[in-house]
Every structure is written in C-alpha cells, then in structure tokens.
Short mmCIF file of C-alpha atoms in Angstrom, two decimals:
data_model
loop_
_atom_site.label_atom_id
_atom_site.label_comp_id
_atom_site.label_asym_id
_atom_site.label_seq_id
_atom_site.Cartn_x
_atom_site.Cartn_y
_atom_site.Cartn_z
CA UNK A 1 102.23 195.45 146.16
CA UNK A 2 103.13 195.06 149.81
CA UNK A 3 106.84 194.53 149.46
CA UNK A 4 108.71 195.80 146.45
CA UNK A 5 112.01 194.04 145.92
CA UNK A 6 114.31 193.26 143.03
CA UNK A 7 112.37 190.08 142.24
CA UNK A 8 108.98 191.79 142.01
CA UNK A 9 110.40 194.64 139.93
CA UNK A 10 112.19 192.22 137.61
CA UNK A 11 108.97 190.22 137.17
CA UNK A 12 107.14 193.36 136.08
CA UNK A 13 109.96 194.35 133.74
CA UNK A 14 110.00 190.86 132.25
CA UNK A 15 106.23 190.82 131.77
CA UNK A 16 106.18 194.16 129.99
CA UNK A 17 109.11 193.10 127.83
CA UNK A 18 107.54 189.80 126.79
CA UNK A 19 104.41 191.61 125.66
CA UNK A 20 106.21 194.19 123.54
CA UNK A 21 106.27 197.12 125.95
CA UNK A 22 110.00 197.73 125.90
CA UNK A 23 109.80 201.43 126.74
CA UNK A 24 107.63 200.71 129.78
CA UNK A 25 110.04 197.97 130.90
CA UNK A 26 112.99 200.37 130.72
CA UNK A 27 111.09 203.10 132.57
CA UNK A 28 110.32 200.56 135.32
CA UNK A 29 114.05 199.87 135.63
CA UNK A 30 114.65 203.57 136.20
CA UNK A 31 111.76 203.75 138.65
CA UNK A 32 113.18 200.79 140.55
CA UNK A 33 116.53 202.54 140.89
CA UNK A 34 114.81 205.76 141.95
CA UNK A 35 113.28 203.79 144.82
CA UNK A 36 116.76 202.74 145.93
CA UNK A 37 116.84 199.18 144.61
CA UNK A 38 119.80 198.07 142.52
CA UNK A 39 119.01 195.90 139.50
CA UNK A 40 120.72 192.51 139.31
CA UNK A 41 121.89 190.54 136.29
CA UNK A 42 118.41 189.04 135.76
CA UNK A 43 116.86 192.52 135.82
CA UNK A 44 119.30 193.57 133.13
CA UNK A 45 118.59 190.43 131.13
CA UNK A 46 114.86 191.18 131.28
CA UNK A 47 115.44 194.79 130.24
CA UNK A 48 117.68 193.79 127.34
CA UNK A 49 115.14 191.23 126.19
CA UNK A 50 112.46 193.94 126.30
CA UNK A 51 114.62 196.26 124.21
CA UNK A 52 115.44 193.49 121.75
CA UNK A 53 111.80 192.64 121.13
CA UNK A 54 110.80 196.29 120.82
CA UNK A 55 113.62 197.43 118.52
CA UNK A 56 115.07 199.82 121.10
CA UNK A 57 118.73 199.51 120.10
CA UNK A 58 119.85 202.88 121.50
CA UNK A 59 118.18 202.17 124.85
CA UNK A 60 119.60 198.64 124.90
CA UNK A 61 123.13 199.91 124.33
CA UNK A 62 122.77 202.45 127.14
CA UNK A 63 121.24 199.81 129.42
CA UNK A 64 124.01 197.31 128.60
CA UNK A 65 126.73 199.90 129.27
CA UNK A 66 125.03 200.91 132.54
CA UNK A 67 125.05 197.27 133.64
CA UNK A 68 128.82 197.08 133.14
CA UNK A 69 130.02 200.58 134.02
CA UNK A 70 127.56 201.74 136.68
CA UNK A 71 126.55 198.49 138.33
CA UNK A 72 129.75 196.47 137.82
CA UNK A 73 127.82 193.46 136.52
CA UNK A 74 129.77 191.38 134.04
CA UNK A 75 127.66 190.29 131.08
CA UNK A 76 126.97 186.61 130.60
CA UNK A 77 126.29 184.83 127.31
CA UNK A 78 122.57 185.54 127.76
CA UNK A 79 123.17 189.30 127.90
CA UNK A 80 125.30 189.14 124.76
CA UNK A 81 122.64 187.00 123.12
CA UNK A 82 120.03 189.72 123.68
CA UNK A 83 122.34 192.31 122.14
CA UNK A 84 123.12 190.08 119.15
CA UNK A 85 119.40 189.39 118.70
CA UNK A 86 118.60 193.10 118.90
CA UNK A 87 121.14 194.13 116.29
CA UNK A 88 120.17 191.23 114.01
CA UNK A 89 116.47 192.16 114.24
CA UNK A 90 117.11 195.76 113.18
CA UNK A 91 119.45 194.78 110.34
CA UNK A 92 122.74 195.76 111.96
CA UNK A 93 124.18 192.35 111.18
CA UNK A 94 127.84 193.35 111.18
CA UNK A 95 127.41 194.87 114.66
CA UNK A 96 125.71 191.68 115.83
CA UNK A 97 128.55 189.60 114.40
CA UNK A 98 131.20 191.84 115.96
CA UNK A 99 129.67 191.28 119.42
CA UNK A 100 130.33 187.57 118.98
CA UNK A 101 133.85 188.13 117.67
CA UNK A 102 135.14 190.76 120.08
CA UNK A 103 133.87 189.38 123.38
CA UNK A 104 135.16 186.52 125.43
CA UNK A 105 132.13 184.29 124.96
CA UNK A 106 131.62 180.88 123.49
CA UNK A 107 129.06 181.40 120.75
CA UNK A 108 126.09 179.06 121.07
CA UNK A 109 123.20 178.12 118.79
CA UNK A 110 121.12 181.00 120.13
CA UNK A 111 123.70 183.59 119.06
CA UNK A 112 124.28 182.08 115.62
CA UNK A 113 120.54 181.50 115.15
CA UNK A 114 119.84 185.19 115.77
CA UNK A 115 122.44 186.11 113.15
CA UNK A 116 121.04 183.61 110.64
CA UNK A 117 117.50 184.88 111.21
CA UNK A 118 118.66 188.46 110.64
CA UNK A 119 120.43 187.38 107.46
CA UNK A 120 117.17 185.86 106.20
CA UNK A 121 115.32 189.12 106.86
CA UNK A 122 118.00 191.38 105.39
CA UNK A 123 119.57 189.18 102.70
CA UNK A 124 123.17 188.98 103.90
CA UNK A 125 124.39 185.82 102.13
CA UNK A 126 128.03 185.97 103.24
CA UNK A 127 127.26 186.29 106.94
CA UNK A 128 124.47 183.71 106.61
CA UNK A 129 127.01 181.17 105.38
CA UNK A 130 129.24 181.86 108.39
CA UNK A 131 126.36 181.58 110.86
CA UNK A 132 124.96 178.43 109.23
CA UNK A 133 128.40 176.80 109.21
CA UNK A 134 128.69 177.37 112.97
CA UNK A 135 125.13 176.16 113.59
CA UNK A 136 125.70 173.02 111.52
CA UNK A 137 128.98 172.35 113.34
CA UNK A 138 127.19 172.73 116.69
CA UNK A 139 124.37 170.37 115.69
CA UNK A 140 124.35 168.87 112.20
CA UNK A 141 120.93 167.24 112.70
CA UNK A 142 118.84 170.42 112.97
CA UNK A 143 117.14 170.74 109.58
CA UNK A 144 115.91 174.30 110.05
CA UNK A 145 119.46 175.66 109.78
CA UNK A 146 119.85 174.13 106.33
CA UNK A 147 116.37 175.27 105.31
CA UNK A 148 116.96 178.88 106.33
CA UNK A 149 120.29 178.98 104.49
CA UNK A 150 118.61 177.44 101.44
CA UNK A 151 115.89 180.10 101.60
CA UNK A 152 118.51 182.84 101.78
CA UNK A 153 120.20 181.39 98.70
CA UNK A 154 116.87 181.16 96.86
CA UNK A 155 115.95 184.75 97.70
CA UNK A 156 119.34 185.89 96.39
CA UNK A 157 118.83 183.86 93.20
CA UNK A 158 121.69 181.49 94.06
CA UNK A 159 119.85 178.38 92.92
CA UNK A 160 122.98 176.25 92.54
CA UNK A 161 123.81 176.82 96.21
CA UNK A 162 120.20 176.18 97.20
CA UNK A 163 120.41 172.84 95.34
CA UNK A 164 123.62 171.93 97.18
CA UNK A 165 121.93 172.56 100.53
CA UNK A 166 118.90 170.44 99.52
CA UNK A 167 121.23 167.64 98.39
CA UNK A 168 123.16 167.85 101.65
CA UNK A 169 119.88 167.55 103.57
CA UNK A 170 118.94 164.49 101.51
CA UNK A 171 122.38 162.95 102.04
CA UNK A 172 122.08 163.49 105.81
CA UNK A 173 118.47 162.21 105.76
CA UNK A 174 117.11 165.48 107.11
CA UNK A 175 113.56 166.53 106.35
CA UNK A 176 112.28 170.06 106.01
CA UNK A 177 109.72 170.66 108.72
CA UNK A 178 106.49 171.59 106.95
CA UNK A 179 104.82 174.83 107.94
CA UNK A 180 101.22 174.97 109.03
CA UNK A 181 98.54 177.51 109.81
CA UNK A 182 95.67 177.38 112.22
CA UNK A 183 92.26 178.98 111.95
CA UNK A 184 90.35 179.28 115.18
CA UNK A 185 86.55 179.29 115.07
CA UNK A 186 84.13 179.24 118.00
CA UNK A 187 83.62 175.47 117.62
CA UNK A 188 87.03 174.12 116.60
CA UNK A 189 90.56 174.77 115.37
CA UNK A 190 91.47 173.94 111.78
CA UNK A 191 95.06 173.16 110.86
CA UNK A 192 96.21 173.55 107.26
#
C-alpha cells in the first residue's frame, strides 16, 4: 500500500473483523498505533465489532477502555451496541443489560435485539421479557420479536405464555416469517 492512513488501516481491521479474524483485527490496531497513527471512533467501532463476532470479550473490554481513557474518544450508541452484542453472545446477559442501564444512551432496537438473541441462546426468560417489551414498544409491527419471545417461552416449557404471545400476534395480525433453507448445486439453487 502506497499511503497508509487511518482509513486504509480501518478498512483492513473491518475486513478481518467481518470475516471472523478478531485477533488479527486487534493486532492490526496495535500495529497501526506502532506506526504513529491514532485510531478514530470508526477504527474502534471496527475493532469492537471484530471482538464481538470472535468472542473476544477481554480484548473488547481493554479496547473499549483504551478508546475512552487513552484516546479520549467518547463512545457512541454503536460502540455500546458492540459491547452489548459481545456480552450477549457469550452469555453474560446481565453485563450486557447493565451497559444499557448504566450509560447515558437511548437504547435502540439493535441493543434490545442483541439482548433478546442472547436470551434465546442462554434461556434467560426474565431478561427476555424486558428486552421484548422494549422492542415491541419501539416497533409493535415486527413479528420476529414476538416469535423469539414465544420460542424462549416454549424452550422453558412456559406454554401458557407462548400461547399468549401467539394470540397477541393473531390479534395484531402479525405473521410469523417462515424459515427456509437453500441447497446449491452446480445447475441451480433449491429453496425449501
């Protein structure tokens, strides 16, 4: 690369992160700093995303703290969203929830969706109800939020609550989006 700047470094970091190479993305951040370039808020966002999608919660916490304490960059909702997503993915749901509660951010569907997804994976019914309530208040017409909560209830054996969610969906005229699979062969793609 002829000219290395914060944009080119951030692009590399983002690319590695999107393809599951979180450790490589973080090492590129360090390499960038070693070459005398200061990361910006987008660089940190890319690094946090990389950590989130690679399960690197210790590295993400260090990276997040470095952004604030060493580089004096105030986190935006997107930075918090990466941290919430990270903790939800690794099952630290209470930590994810506390990030929303203790910081001066307006929780959006992305934050609550990450919590709800983590609750589905790890079976936290109480927190799932809180997240789903917020998601439904933000946009009552998104059927997937009801479906995920219903699935959490079903997994926990709470069939009466699952029925209530299904009835609520019917009352609101919401349809469950059917799942599908695709099989790719040399001549065509089959959807089932």
